[in-house]
Short mmCIF file of C-alpha atoms in Angstrom, two decimals:
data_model
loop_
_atom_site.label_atom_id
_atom_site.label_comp_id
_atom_site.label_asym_id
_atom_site.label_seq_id
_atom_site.Cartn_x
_atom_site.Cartn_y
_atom_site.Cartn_z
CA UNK A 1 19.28 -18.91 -3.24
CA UNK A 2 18.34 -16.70 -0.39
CA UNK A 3 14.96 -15.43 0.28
CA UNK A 4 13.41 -12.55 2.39
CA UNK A 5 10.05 -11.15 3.03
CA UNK A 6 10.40 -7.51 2.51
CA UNK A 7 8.57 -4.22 2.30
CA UNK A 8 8.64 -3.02 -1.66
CA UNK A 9 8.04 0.82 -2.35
CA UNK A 10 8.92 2.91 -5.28
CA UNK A 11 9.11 6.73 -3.83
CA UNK A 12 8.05 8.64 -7.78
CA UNK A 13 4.94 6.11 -6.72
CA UNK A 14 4.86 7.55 -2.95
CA UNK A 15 4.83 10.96 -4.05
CA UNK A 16 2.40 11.22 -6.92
CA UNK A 17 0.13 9.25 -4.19
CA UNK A 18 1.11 12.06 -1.54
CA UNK A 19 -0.19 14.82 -4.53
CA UNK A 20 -3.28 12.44 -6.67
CA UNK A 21 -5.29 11.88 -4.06
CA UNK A 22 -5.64 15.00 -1.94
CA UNK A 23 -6.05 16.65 -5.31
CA UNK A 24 -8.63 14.79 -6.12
CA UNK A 25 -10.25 15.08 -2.78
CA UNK A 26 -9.56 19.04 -3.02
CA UNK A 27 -11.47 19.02 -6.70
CA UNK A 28 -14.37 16.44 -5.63
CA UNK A 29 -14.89 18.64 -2.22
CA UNK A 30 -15.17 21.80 -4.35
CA UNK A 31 -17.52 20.23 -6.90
CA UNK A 32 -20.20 19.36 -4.07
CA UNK A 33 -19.70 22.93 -2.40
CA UNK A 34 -20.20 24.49 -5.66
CA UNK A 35 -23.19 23.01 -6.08
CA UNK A 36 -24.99 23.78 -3.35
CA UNK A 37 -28.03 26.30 -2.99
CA UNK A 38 -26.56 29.83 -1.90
CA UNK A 39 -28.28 29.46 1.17
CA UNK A 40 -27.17 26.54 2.73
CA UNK A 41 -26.30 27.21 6.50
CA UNK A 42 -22.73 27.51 7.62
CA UNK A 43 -22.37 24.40 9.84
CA UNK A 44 -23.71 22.31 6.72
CA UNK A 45 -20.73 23.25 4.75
CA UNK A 46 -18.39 23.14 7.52
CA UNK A 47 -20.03 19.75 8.43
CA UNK A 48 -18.75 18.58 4.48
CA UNK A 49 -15.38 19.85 4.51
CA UNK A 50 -14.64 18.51 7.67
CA UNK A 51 -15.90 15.58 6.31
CA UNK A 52 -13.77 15.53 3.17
CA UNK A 53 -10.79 16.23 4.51
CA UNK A 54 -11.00 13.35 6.71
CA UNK A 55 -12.06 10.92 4.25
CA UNK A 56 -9.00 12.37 2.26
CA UNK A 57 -6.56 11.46 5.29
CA UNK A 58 -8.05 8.19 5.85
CA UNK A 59 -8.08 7.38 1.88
CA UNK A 60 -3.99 8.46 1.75
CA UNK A 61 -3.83 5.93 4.94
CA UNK A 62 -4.79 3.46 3.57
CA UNK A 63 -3.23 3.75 0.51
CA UNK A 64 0.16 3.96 1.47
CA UNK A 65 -0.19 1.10 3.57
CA UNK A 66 -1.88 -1.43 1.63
CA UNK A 67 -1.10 -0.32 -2.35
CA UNK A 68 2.10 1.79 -1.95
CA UNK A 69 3.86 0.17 0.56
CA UNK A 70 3.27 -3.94 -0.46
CA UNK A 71 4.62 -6.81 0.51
CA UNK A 72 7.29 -8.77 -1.50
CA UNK A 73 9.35 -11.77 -1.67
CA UNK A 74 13.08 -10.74 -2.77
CA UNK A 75 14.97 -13.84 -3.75
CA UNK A 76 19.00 -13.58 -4.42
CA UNK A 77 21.40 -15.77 -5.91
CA UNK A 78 24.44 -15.46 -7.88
CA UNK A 79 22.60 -14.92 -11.30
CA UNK A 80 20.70 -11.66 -9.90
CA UNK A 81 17.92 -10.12 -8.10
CA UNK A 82 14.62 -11.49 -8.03
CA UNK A 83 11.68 -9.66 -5.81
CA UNK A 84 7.89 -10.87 -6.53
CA UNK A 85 5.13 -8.63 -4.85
CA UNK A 86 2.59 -10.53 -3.27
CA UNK A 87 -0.61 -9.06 -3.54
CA UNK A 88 -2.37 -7.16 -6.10
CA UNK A 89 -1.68 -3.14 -5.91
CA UNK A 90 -3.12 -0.24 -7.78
CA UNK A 91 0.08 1.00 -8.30
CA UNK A 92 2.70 -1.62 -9.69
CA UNK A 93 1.13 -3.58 -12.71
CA UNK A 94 4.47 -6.01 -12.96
CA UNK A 95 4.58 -8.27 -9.73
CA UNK A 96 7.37 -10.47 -10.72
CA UNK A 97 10.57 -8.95 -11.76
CA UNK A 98 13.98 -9.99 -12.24
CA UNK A 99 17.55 -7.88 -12.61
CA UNK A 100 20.74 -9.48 -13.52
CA UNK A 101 23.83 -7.85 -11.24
CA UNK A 102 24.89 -6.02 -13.33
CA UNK A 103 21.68 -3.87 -14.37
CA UNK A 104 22.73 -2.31 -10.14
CA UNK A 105 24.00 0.76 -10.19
CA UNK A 106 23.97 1.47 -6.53
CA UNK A 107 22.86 -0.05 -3.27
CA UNK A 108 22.33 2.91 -0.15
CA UNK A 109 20.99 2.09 3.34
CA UNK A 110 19.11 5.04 4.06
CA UNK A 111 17.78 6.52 7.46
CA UNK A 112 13.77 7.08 7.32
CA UNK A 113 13.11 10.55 10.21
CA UNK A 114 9.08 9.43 10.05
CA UNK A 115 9.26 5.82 11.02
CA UNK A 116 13.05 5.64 12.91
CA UNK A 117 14.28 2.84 10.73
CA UNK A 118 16.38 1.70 7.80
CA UNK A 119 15.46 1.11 4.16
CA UNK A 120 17.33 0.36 1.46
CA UNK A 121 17.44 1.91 -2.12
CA UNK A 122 18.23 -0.34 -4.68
CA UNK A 123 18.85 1.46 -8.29
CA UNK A 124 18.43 -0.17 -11.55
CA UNK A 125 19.62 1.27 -14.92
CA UNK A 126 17.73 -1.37 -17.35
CA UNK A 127 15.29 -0.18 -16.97
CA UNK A 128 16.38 2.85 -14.87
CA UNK A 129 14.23 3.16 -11.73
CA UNK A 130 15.21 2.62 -7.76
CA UNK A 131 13.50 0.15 -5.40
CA UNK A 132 12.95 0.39 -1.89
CA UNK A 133 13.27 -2.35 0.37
CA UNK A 134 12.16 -1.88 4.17
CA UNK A 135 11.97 -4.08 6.85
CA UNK A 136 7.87 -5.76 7.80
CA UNK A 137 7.32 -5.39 11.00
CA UNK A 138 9.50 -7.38 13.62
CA UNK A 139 11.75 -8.99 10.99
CA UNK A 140 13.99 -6.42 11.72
CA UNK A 141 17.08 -9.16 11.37
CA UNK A 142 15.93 -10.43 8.18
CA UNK A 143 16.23 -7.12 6.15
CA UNK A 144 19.73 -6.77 8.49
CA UNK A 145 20.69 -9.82 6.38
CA UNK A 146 18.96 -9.22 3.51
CA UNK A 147 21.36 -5.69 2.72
CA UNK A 148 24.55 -8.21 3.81
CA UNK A 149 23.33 -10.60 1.10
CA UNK A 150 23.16 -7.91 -1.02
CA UNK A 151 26.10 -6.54 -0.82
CA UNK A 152 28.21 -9.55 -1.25
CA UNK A 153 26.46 -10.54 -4.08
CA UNK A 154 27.04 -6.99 -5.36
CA UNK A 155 30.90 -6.53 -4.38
CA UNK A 156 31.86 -9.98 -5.80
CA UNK A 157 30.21 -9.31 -9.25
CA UNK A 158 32.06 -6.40 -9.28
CA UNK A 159 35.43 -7.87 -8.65
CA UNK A 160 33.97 -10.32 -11.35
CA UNK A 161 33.52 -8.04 -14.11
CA UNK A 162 36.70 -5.88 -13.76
CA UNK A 163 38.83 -9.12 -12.87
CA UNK A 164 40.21 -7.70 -9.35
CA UNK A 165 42.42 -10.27 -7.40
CA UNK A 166 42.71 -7.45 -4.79
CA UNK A 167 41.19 -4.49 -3.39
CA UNK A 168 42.32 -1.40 -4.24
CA UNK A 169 42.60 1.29 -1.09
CA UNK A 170 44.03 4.75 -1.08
CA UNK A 171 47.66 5.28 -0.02
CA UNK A 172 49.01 8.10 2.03
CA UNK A 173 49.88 9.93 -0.81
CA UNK A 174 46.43 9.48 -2.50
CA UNK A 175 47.91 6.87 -5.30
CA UNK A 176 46.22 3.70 -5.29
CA UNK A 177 48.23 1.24 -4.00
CA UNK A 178 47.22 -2.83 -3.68
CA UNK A 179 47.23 -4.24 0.05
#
């Protein structure tokens, strides 16, 4: 069995956090500035939305670092896939979850353009969801091993399952052909 320490994120989670909470923000600030006397001075109310819109940015912060973004141990072995988040979150009520191989549909190593590096997307169909796997910081060649695990584990089940002594390539006249 090999285990990794691992950033664990779920992107449906990442974007109804990205809408929920400056929503609610948006609704609470208009509540307060609703209720205020008509003649409150200007640089009061400018004074309050300044102030709500940076307690909205600091409340997204801070949860897509600490309850969107967690911490996880993913364990592999040749039965499945095994990642167990560490500490409690808002946002994913199971913390302990297990997927045989062959509940992965697909494993991608995307780019991310905000931070400059890797993640990579895991997709499950039983039940159908996709995890995302990035690297904590400076353990950079742990999640680099981490996707090689993961692939091996994933390309031998597959030869597994559909009995393949060999791997099939394309030929030069696009007819599979054995090497």
């Amino acid at each position: 069995m090999n285990s990794f320490q691992l950033k664990y994120h779920k992107c449906r989670v990442l974007i109804a956090a990205f809408i929920g909470v400056p929503l609610i923000g948006a609704l609470t600030m208009l509540t307060i500035l609703f209720c205020l006397p008509i003649d409150t001075p200007i640089w009061t109310i400018t004074v309050l939305i300044l102030s709500f819109l940076s307690l909205m940015i600091l409340t997204l912060r801070w949860v897509i670092k600490t309850q969107i973004f967690v911490t996880c141990d993913v364990n592999i072995d040749k039965s499945g896939i095994r990642f167990i988040i560490k500490n409690d979150s808002l946002f994913y009520t199971k913390r302990n979850l297990f997927f045989t191989w062959k509940s992965i549909t697909s494993i991608e190593e995307k780019f991310n353009n905000q931070n400059g590096d890797y993640y990579y997307a895991v997709r499950f169909n039983e039940p159908s969801f996709s995890a995302n796997f990035s690297m904590k910081e400076q353990h950079e060649e742990e999640a680099e091993a981490f996707f090689k695990q993961l692939r091996y584990f994933q390309d031998n089940q597959y030869q597994e399952i559909h009995h393949l002594s060999k791997p099939f390539k394309i030929g030069r006249k696009n007819i599979l052909a054995t090497s």
